[in-house]
XYZ file of C-alpha atoms in Angstrom:
156
model
C 44.392 -50.093 11.073
C 45.722 -48.853 7.719
C 44.395 -46.521 5.028
C 44.031 -47.829 1.480
C 43.064 -45.925 -1.660
C 40.374 -47.117 -4.039
C 37.707 -46.101 -6.541
C 33.948 -46.337 -6.060
C 32.542 -48.665 -8.739
C 28.935 -48.959 -7.502
C 26.674 -47.417 -4.877
C 23.884 -49.492 -3.340
C 22.142 -47.269 -0.824
C 24.318 -47.140 2.296
C 26.792 -49.697 0.902
C 29.513 -48.879 -1.600
C 31.484 -51.242 -3.843
C 35.119 -50.103 -3.954
C 37.970 -51.324 -6.158
C 41.188 -51.394 -4.121
C 44.022 -52.746 -6.221
C 42.851 -56.101 -7.551
C 40.204 -56.527 -4.822
C 36.558 -55.511 -4.957
C 35.080 -54.841 -1.521
C 31.651 -53.795 -0.293
C 31.783 -51.350 2.599
C 29.989 -48.515 4.310
C 31.175 -44.953 4.647
C 31.431 -42.823 7.735
C 28.546 -40.481 8.285
C 30.932 -37.532 8.333
C 33.350 -38.035 5.478
C 36.419 -35.880 4.979
C 36.103 -34.184 1.566
C 39.582 -33.171 0.394
C 39.376 -29.695 -1.128
C 36.099 -28.856 0.635
C 32.633 -30.359 0.658
C 31.096 -30.416 -2.847
C 27.518 -29.332 -3.605
C 26.527 -32.982 -3.859
C 28.179 -34.464 -0.784
C 27.315 -38.077 -1.502
C 29.454 -40.797 -2.976
C 29.061 -41.633 -6.663
C 30.716 -44.002 -9.107
C 34.212 -42.744 -9.906
C 34.913 -41.094 -6.568
C 38.445 -41.755 -5.372
C 38.356 -42.691 -1.705
C 40.496 -43.761 1.225
C 39.271 -46.528 3.491
C 40.317 -47.557 6.978
C 40.980 -51.276 6.687
C 40.862 -53.980 9.353
C 41.738 -57.291 7.722
C 39.321 -57.533 4.747
C 36.745 -55.133 6.209
C 36.861 -51.412 5.678
C 35.010 -48.157 6.056
C 35.347 -45.157 3.746
C 36.699 -42.146 5.615
C 37.928 -39.691 2.953
C 37.024 -38.600 -0.571
C 39.496 -36.923 -2.944
C 38.556 -33.742 -4.805
C 36.638 -34.500 -8.013
C 38.304 -33.683 -11.330
C 34.921 -33.526 -13.065
C 31.400 -34.821 -12.624
C 28.525 -35.789 -14.876
C 25.081 -34.451 -13.954
C 21.570 -34.606 -15.355
C 18.268 -33.026 -14.436
C 16.387 -35.290 -12.026
C 13.302 -36.750 -13.754
C 10.582 -35.286 -11.530
C 12.117 -32.260 -9.852
C 14.450 -31.011 -12.587
C 17.165 -30.439 -9.977
C 20.739 -31.412 -10.881
C 21.471 -35.053 -10.103
C 25.080 -36.208 -9.884
C 25.654 -39.457 -11.804
C 29.422 -40.060 -11.756
C 32.764 -38.395 -11.081
C 36.341 -38.401 -12.416
C 35.392 -39.539 -15.903
C 38.092 -39.723 -18.583
C 35.916 -40.670 -21.533
C 32.281 -41.511 -22.284
C 31.204 -44.006 -24.920
C 27.719 -43.016 -26.013
C 26.272 -46.244 -27.412
C 23.247 -46.163 -29.715
C 21.739 -48.852 -31.918
C 21.954 -48.234 -35.671
C 18.250 -48.869 -36.262
C 16.473 -50.968 -33.594
C 15.655 -49.462 -31.228
C 15.466 -46.284 -33.250
C 18.330 -43.954 -32.286
C 17.130 -40.735 -30.674
C 19.198 -37.873 -32.009
C 17.915 -35.480 -29.338
C 19.079 -37.852 -26.604
C 22.507 -38.058 -28.233
C 22.660 -34.255 -28.325
C 21.782 -34.053 -24.608
C 24.501 -36.570 -23.732
C 27.039 -34.689 -25.850
C 26.104 -31.393 -24.185
C 26.462 -32.940 -20.709
C 29.873 -34.371 -21.626
C 31.011 -31.075 -23.143
C 29.886 -29.161 -20.060
C 31.862 -31.541 -17.795
C 34.904 -31.546 -20.126
C 34.561 -35.273 -20.769
C 35.742 -36.702 -24.099
C 32.703 -38.253 -25.809
C 32.902 -41.015 -28.412
C 29.745 -41.801 -30.369
C 29.420 -45.568 -30.751
C 26.877 -46.972 -33.183
C 26.166 -50.648 -32.494
C 24.214 -53.241 -34.524
C 25.424 -51.894 -37.869
C 24.615 -55.332 -39.308
C 20.905 -54.343 -38.972
C 21.320 -51.454 -41.410
C 22.324 -47.828 -41.054
C 20.046 -46.059 -43.531
C 18.439 -43.812 -40.920
C 21.592 -42.555 -39.266
C 24.027 -42.313 -42.194
C 22.274 -39.056 -43.105
C 23.169 -37.313 -39.856
C 26.296 -39.059 -38.505
C 28.653 -36.995 -40.713
C 27.436 -33.851 -38.914
C 28.966 -35.129 -35.666
C 32.148 -36.254 -37.403
C 32.507 -32.788 -38.965
C 32.153 -31.297 -35.469
C 35.176 -33.355 -34.411
C 33.490 -36.230 -32.583
C 34.929 -39.690 -33.044
C 32.226 -42.023 -34.376
C 32.691 -45.782 -34.098
C 30.543 -48.138 -36.145
C 30.478 -51.587 -34.546
C 28.553 -54.817 -34.337
C 28.568 -57.083 -31.316
C 28.090 -59.916 -33.753
């Protein structure tokens, strides 16, 4: 039995998809995980967690979770309690359409506040610029003047 390090890339109920080197494996975690640095408030695995797994051939079980550098939270829809979304994030690309669907400036502000609070670099990405940018060209310079990088792109 050997320990291998990986990163959680998806959580599907009790099963977790982990990237270990160039392999992607689906595995379970022990009921009582070892949380390096102490058990966090939200002691459940999320995307971005760095883990160690006990491996037997191609099968493994997660046994340890490294301390989180940062985490992204939101208020849960019905209860309003903090809900952990992801951990160990280097950068967030906040992607909004230029016109359709109509970009919600308030939603962008909430995402930017969450990123700022978690010390995550946020890049505003405006997609579908080929559909016109009349609505957003009025307010995008505000974010650029605040120091945010704004990318204008088209998938086309």
